PDB file of C-alpha atoms and ligand atoms in Angstrom:
ATOM      1  CA  UNK A   1      42.796  -3.402   9.399  1.00 46.00           C
ATOM      2  CA  UNK A   2      45.564  -4.708   7.187  1.00 51.00           C
ATOM      3  CA  UNK A   3      45.138  -4.512   3.450  1.00 52.00           C
ATOM      4  CA  UNK A   4      45.370  -7.973   1.922  1.00 57.00           C
ATOM      5  CA  UNK A   5      47.943  -8.130  -0.854  1.00 67.00           C
ATOM      6  CA  UNK A   6      45.352  -9.171  -3.362  1.00 80.00           C
ATOM      7  CA  UNK A   7      41.675 -10.074  -3.314  1.00 89.00           C
ATOM      8  CA  UNK A   8      38.937 -10.720  -5.878  1.00 93.00           C
ATOM      9  CA  UNK A   9      35.289  -9.835  -5.575  1.00 95.00           C
ATOM     10  CA  UNK A  10      32.550 -10.723  -7.990  1.00 97.00           C
ATOM     11  CA  UNK A  11      30.252  -8.163  -9.583  1.00 98.00           C
ATOM     12  CA  UNK A  12      26.941  -9.724 -10.496  1.00 98.00           C
ATOM     13  CA  UNK A  13      24.342  -7.396  -8.981  1.00 98.00           C
ATOM     14  CA  UNK A  14      24.029  -3.678  -8.306  1.00 97.00           C
ATOM     15  CA  UNK A  15      24.483  -4.494  -4.607  1.00 98.00           C
ATOM     16  CA  UNK A  16      27.896  -5.885  -5.554  1.00 98.00           C
ATOM     17  CA  UNK A  17      28.743  -2.536  -7.165  1.00 98.00           C
ATOM     18  CA  UNK A  18      27.875  -0.814  -3.874  1.00 98.00           C
ATOM     19  CA  UNK A  19      29.990  -3.380  -1.998  1.00 97.00           C
ATOM     20  CA  UNK A  20      32.927  -2.761  -4.346  1.00 97.00           C
ATOM     21  CA  UNK A  21      32.626   0.988  -3.705  1.00 97.00           C
ATOM     22  CA  UNK A  22      32.686   0.380   0.052  1.00 97.00           C
ATOM     23  CA  UNK A  23      35.618  -2.031  -0.188  1.00 96.00           C
ATOM     24  CA  UNK A  24      37.616   0.421  -2.325  1.00 97.00           C
ATOM     25  CA  UNK A  25      36.914   3.207   0.175  1.00 97.00           C
ATOM     26  CA  UNK A  26      38.054   0.985   3.064  1.00 96.00           C
ATOM     27  CA  UNK A  27      41.271  -0.017   1.317  1.00 95.00           C
ATOM     28  CA  UNK A  28      42.041   3.571   0.363  1.00 96.00           C
ATOM     29  CA  UNK A  29      41.552   4.587   4.003  1.00 96.00           C
ATOM     30  CA  UNK A  30      43.774   1.699   5.175  1.00 93.00           C
ATOM     31  CA  UNK A  31      46.484   2.823   2.786  1.00 93.00           C
ATOM     32  CA  UNK A  32      46.335   6.362   4.177  1.00 94.00           C
ATOM     33  CA  UNK A  33      44.792   8.060   1.140  1.00 96.00           C
ATOM     34  CA  UNK A  34      43.408  11.523   1.852  1.00 97.00           C
ATOM     35  CA  UNK A  35      39.714  12.182   1.324  1.00 97.00           C
ATOM     36  CA  UNK A  36      40.180  13.599  -2.191  1.00 97.00           C
ATOM     37  CA  UNK A  37      42.218  10.596  -3.346  1.00 97.00           C
ATOM     38  CA  UNK A  38      39.767   8.191  -1.702  1.00 98.00           C
ATOM     39  CA  UNK A  39      36.900   9.799  -3.576  1.00 98.00           C
ATOM     40  CA  UNK A  40      38.768   9.743  -6.872  1.00 98.00           C
ATOM     41  CA  UNK A  41      39.463   6.022  -6.794  1.00 98.00           C
ATOM     42  CA  UNK A  42      36.024   5.187  -5.389  1.00 98.00           C
ATOM     43  CA  UNK A  43      34.355   7.155  -8.190  1.00 98.00           C
ATOM     44  CA  UNK A  44      36.518   5.551 -10.873  1.00 98.00           C
ATOM     45  CA  UNK A  45      35.865   2.083  -9.411  1.00 98.00           C
ATOM     46  CA  UNK A  46      32.150   2.696  -9.285  1.00 98.00           C
ATOM     47  CA  UNK A  47      32.021   3.572 -12.997  1.00 98.00           C
ATOM     48  CA  UNK A  48      34.103   0.563 -14.016  1.00 98.00           C
ATOM     49  CA  UNK A  49      32.237  -1.893 -11.805  1.00 98.00           C
ATOM     50  CA  UNK A  50      28.934  -0.614 -13.203  1.00 98.00           C
ATOM     51  CA  UNK A  51      30.224  -1.014 -16.773  1.00 98.00           C
ATOM     52  CA  UNK A  52      31.304  -4.581 -16.032  1.00 98.00           C
ATOM     53  CA  UNK A  53      27.822  -5.283 -14.689  1.00 98.00           C
ATOM     54  CA  UNK A  54      25.730  -3.479 -17.321  1.00 98.00           C
ATOM     55  CA  UNK A  55      27.744  -4.056 -20.478  1.00 98.00           C
ATOM     56  CA  UNK A  56      29.856  -7.037 -19.508  1.00 98.00           C
ATOM     57  CA  UNK A  57      27.072  -9.039 -17.879  1.00 98.00           C
ATOM     58  CA  UNK A  58      29.044  -9.179 -14.627  1.00 98.00           C
ATOM     59  CA  UNK A  59      32.646  -9.833 -13.778  1.00 98.00           C
ATOM     60  CA  UNK A  60      35.204  -9.473 -11.049  1.00 98.00           C
ATOM     61  CA  UNK A  61      37.151  -6.756  -9.296  1.00 98.00           C
ATOM     62  CA  UNK A  62      40.681  -7.549  -8.221  1.00 97.00           C
ATOM     63  CA  UNK A  63      42.240  -5.412  -5.480  1.00 96.00           C
ATOM     64  CA  UNK A  64      46.003  -5.137  -5.145  1.00 95.00           C
ATOM     65  CA  UNK A  65      47.920  -3.062  -2.644  1.00 93.00           C
ATOM     66  CA  UNK A  66      51.007  -1.508  -4.215  1.00 93.00           C
ATOM     67  CA  UNK A  67      54.236  -0.853  -2.331  1.00 90.00           C
ATOM     68  CA  UNK A  68      57.082   0.797  -4.192  1.00 89.00           C
ATOM     69  CA  UNK A  69      59.710   2.050  -1.768  1.00 88.00           C
ATOM     70  CA  UNK A  70      57.818   4.426   0.487  1.00 88.00           C
ATOM     71  CA  UNK A  71      55.031   4.873  -2.047  1.00 91.00           C
ATOM     72  CA  UNK A  72      51.677   3.233  -1.421  1.00 93.00           C
ATOM     73  CA  UNK A  73      48.988   2.705  -3.990  1.00 96.00           C
ATOM     74  CA  UNK A  74      45.954   0.722  -4.920  1.00 97.00           C
ATOM     75  CA  UNK A  75      45.485  -1.150  -8.184  1.00 97.00           C
ATOM     76  CA  UNK A  76      42.033  -2.292  -9.256  1.00 98.00           C
ATOM     77  CA  UNK A  77      41.300  -4.584 -12.171  1.00 98.00           C
ATOM     78  CA  UNK A  78      37.775  -4.972 -13.563  1.00 98.00           C
ATOM     79  CA  UNK A  79      37.392  -8.011 -15.737  1.00 98.00           C
ATOM     80  CA  UNK A  80      34.393  -9.405 -17.557  1.00 98.00           C
ATOM     81  CA  UNK A  81      33.806 -12.049 -20.207  1.00 98.00           C
ATOM     82  CA  UNK A  82      31.091 -10.064 -21.947  1.00 98.00           C
ATOM     83  CA  UNK A  83      30.828  -9.002 -25.589  1.00 98.00           C
ATOM     84  CA  UNK A  84      33.886  -6.753 -25.507  1.00 98.00           C
ATOM     85  CA  UNK A  85      34.298  -3.403 -27.264  1.00 98.00           C
ATOM     86  CA  UNK A  86      34.861  -3.204 -31.027  1.00 98.00           C
ATOM     87  CA  UNK A  87      36.134   0.392 -31.024  1.00 98.00           C
ATOM     88  CA  UNK A  88      37.904   1.202 -27.771  1.00 98.00           C
ATOM     89  CA  UNK A  89      38.869   4.756 -28.856  1.00 98.00           C
ATOM     90  CA  UNK A  90      35.213   5.542 -29.518  1.00 98.00           C
ATOM     91  CA  UNK A  91      34.159   4.021 -26.179  1.00 98.00           C
ATOM     92  CA  UNK A  92      36.758   6.175 -24.384  1.00 98.00           C
ATOM     93  CA  UNK A  93      35.419   9.400 -25.908  1.00 98.00           C
ATOM     94  CA  UNK A  94      33.438  11.586 -23.512  1.00 97.00           C
ATOM     95  CA  UNK A  95      29.770  11.517 -24.368  1.00 97.00           C
ATOM     96  CA  UNK A  96      29.831   8.207 -26.254  1.00 98.00           C
ATOM     97  CA  UNK A  97      27.384   5.650 -24.909  1.00 98.00           C
ATOM     98  CA  UNK A  98      25.844   2.605 -26.533  1.00 97.00           C
ATOM     99  CA  UNK A  99      23.314   2.488 -23.718  1.00 95.00           C
ATOM    100  CA  UNK A 100      21.538   5.197 -21.774  1.00 93.00           C
ATOM    101  CA  UNK A 101      24.459   6.537 -19.787  1.00 94.00           C
ATOM    102  CA  UNK A 102      26.249   9.860 -20.006  1.00 96.00           C
ATOM    103  CA  UNK A 103      29.255   8.326 -21.724  1.00 96.00           C
ATOM    104  CA  UNK A 104      31.612   9.726 -19.093  1.00 97.00           C
ATOM    105  CA  UNK A 105      32.519   6.568 -17.190  1.00 98.00           C
ATOM    106  CA  UNK A 106      35.636   5.405 -19.007  1.00 98.00           C
ATOM    107  CA  UNK A 107      37.048   8.893 -19.648  1.00 98.00           C
ATOM    108  CA  UNK A 108      36.258   9.912 -16.092  1.00 98.00           C
ATOM    109  CA  UNK A 109      37.916   6.816 -14.653  1.00 98.00           C
ATOM    110  CA  UNK A 110      41.029   7.538 -16.724  1.00 98.00           C
ATOM    111  CA  UNK A 111      41.219  11.137 -15.486  1.00 98.00           C
ATOM    112  CA  UNK A 112      40.692  10.095 -11.862  1.00 98.00           C
ATOM    113  CA  UNK A 113      43.493   7.505 -11.977  1.00 98.00           C
ATOM    114  CA  UNK A 114      47.268   7.746 -12.161  1.00 98.00           C
ATOM    115  CA  UNK A 115      47.436   4.655 -14.370  1.00 98.00           C
ATOM    116  CA  UNK A 116      44.783   3.376 -16.748  1.00 98.00           C
ATOM    117  CA  UNK A 117      44.800   0.434 -19.167  1.00 98.00           C
ATOM    118  CA  UNK A 118      41.982  -1.086 -21.154  1.00 98.00           C
ATOM    119  CA  UNK A 119      42.102  -4.299 -23.156  1.00 98.00           C
ATOM    120  CA  UNK A 120      38.961  -5.281 -24.995  1.00 98.00           C
ATOM    121  CA  UNK A 121      37.927  -6.898 -28.238  1.00 97.00           C
ATOM    122  CA  UNK A 122      34.719  -8.395 -29.587  1.00 98.00           C
ATOM    123  CA  UNK A 123      34.136 -11.806 -28.044  1.00 96.00           C
ATOM    124  CA  UNK A 124      37.134 -11.394 -25.730  1.00 96.00           C
ATOM    125  CA  UNK A 125      35.554  -9.540 -22.840  1.00 98.00           C
ATOM    126  CA  UNK A 126      36.927  -6.387 -21.271  1.00 98.00           C
ATOM    127  CA  UNK A 127      39.684  -5.770 -18.751  1.00 98.00           C
ATOM    128  CA  UNK A 128      40.254  -2.302 -17.304  1.00 98.00           C
ATOM    129  CA  UNK A 129      43.088  -1.749 -14.867  1.00 98.00           C
ATOM    130  CA  UNK A 130      43.603   1.423 -12.864  1.00 98.00           C
ATOM    131  CA  UNK A 131      46.001   2.482 -10.159  1.00 98.00           C
ATOM    132  CA  UNK A 132      46.025   5.445  -7.847  1.00 97.00           C
ATOM    133  CA  UNK A 133      49.076   6.341  -5.794  1.00 96.00           C
ATOM    134  CA  UNK A 134      48.956   8.130  -2.476  1.00 91.00           C
TER     135      UNK A 134
HETATM  136  N1  ADP B 201      32.820  -3.730 -19.771  1.00 76.37           N
HETATM  137  C1  ADP B 201      32.323  -3.327 -20.947  1.00 76.37           C
HETATM  138  N2  ADP B 201      31.932  -4.246 -21.880  1.00 76.37           N
HETATM  139  C2  ADP B 201      31.427  -3.856 -23.075  1.00 76.37           C
HETATM  140  N3  ADP B 201      31.287  -2.555 -23.448  1.00 76.37           N
HETATM  141  C3  ADP B 201      31.668  -1.604 -22.558  1.00 76.37           C
HETATM  142  C4  ADP B 201      32.197  -1.927 -21.284  1.00 76.37           C
HETATM  143  N4  ADP B 201      32.491  -0.783 -20.638  1.00 76.37           N
HETATM  144  C5  ADP B 201      32.163   0.207 -21.470  1.00 76.37           C
HETATM  145  N5  ADP B 201      31.655  -0.277 -22.628  1.00 76.37           N
HETATM  146  C6  ADP B 201      31.209   0.509 -23.796  1.00 76.37           C
HETATM  147  O1  ADP B 201      31.774   1.798 -23.704  1.00 76.37           O
HETATM  148  C7  ADP B 201      30.742   2.780 -23.695  1.00 76.37           C
HETATM  149  C8  ADP B 201      31.168   3.967 -22.879  1.00 76.37           C
HETATM  150  O2  ADP B 201      31.261   3.608 -21.508  1.00 76.37           O
HETATM  151  P1  ADP B 201      31.163   4.752 -20.396  1.00 76.37           P
HETATM  152  O3  ADP B 201      32.181   5.808 -20.734  1.00 76.37           O
HETATM  153  O4  ADP B 201      31.236   4.134 -19.057  1.00 76.37           O
HETATM  154  O5  ADP B 201      29.730   5.402 -20.645  1.00 76.37           O
HETATM  155  P2  ADP B 201      28.251   4.848 -20.305  1.00 76.37           P
HETATM  156  O6  ADP B 201      28.393   3.791 -19.254  1.00 76.37           O
HETATM  157  O7  ADP B 201      27.550   6.066 -19.808  1.00 76.37           O
HETATM  158  O8  ADP B 201      27.717   4.328 -21.587  1.00 76.37           O
HETATM  159  C9  ADP B 201      29.517   2.051 -23.195  1.00 76.37           C
HETATM  160  O9  ADP B 201      28.318   2.681 -23.610  1.00 76.37           O
HETATM  161  C10 ADP B 201      29.698   0.676 -23.836  1.00 76.37           C
HETATM  162  O10 ADP B 201      29.316   0.697 -25.184  1.00 76.37           O
HETATM  163 MG1   MG B 202      29.686   3.633 -17.751  1.00 76.37          MG
END
């Protein structure tokens, strides 16, 4: 199967989070990622999709296939229009949760990715962008 250049999927239920996981796995396979790299990006995506659902009240995942010379990668953007995060540094810290999680989702996603960006502010929603290269 060919990887579309770019595609959006909505995240509004926990089934959508499962579907995002499956779609990320499929795209990573299509791009020739090995099993370890597939699992890294799937795990990161799962955490970020769940955050968008739980804290952001739902959002979207954007998939982009990256081609840079011979390099192949996958960029994922998780965007919601929820309440946003007042203190992003605090939210990134391992063990911090405002809910009932383990507080490892954002930090874990950053460690599992080659590129990680977060833009969030109160009332502005949250956008997290990650990329993993083969
Ligand atoms: N999309 C989001 N919108 C609003 N707040 C968020 C979002 N994602 C993360 N957060 C905040 O960052 C905190 C840390 O997130 P995370 O590291 O995934 O841990 P956990 O999900 O276990 O709480 C969350 O508890 C929440 O306060
Ligand atoms: Mg989380």
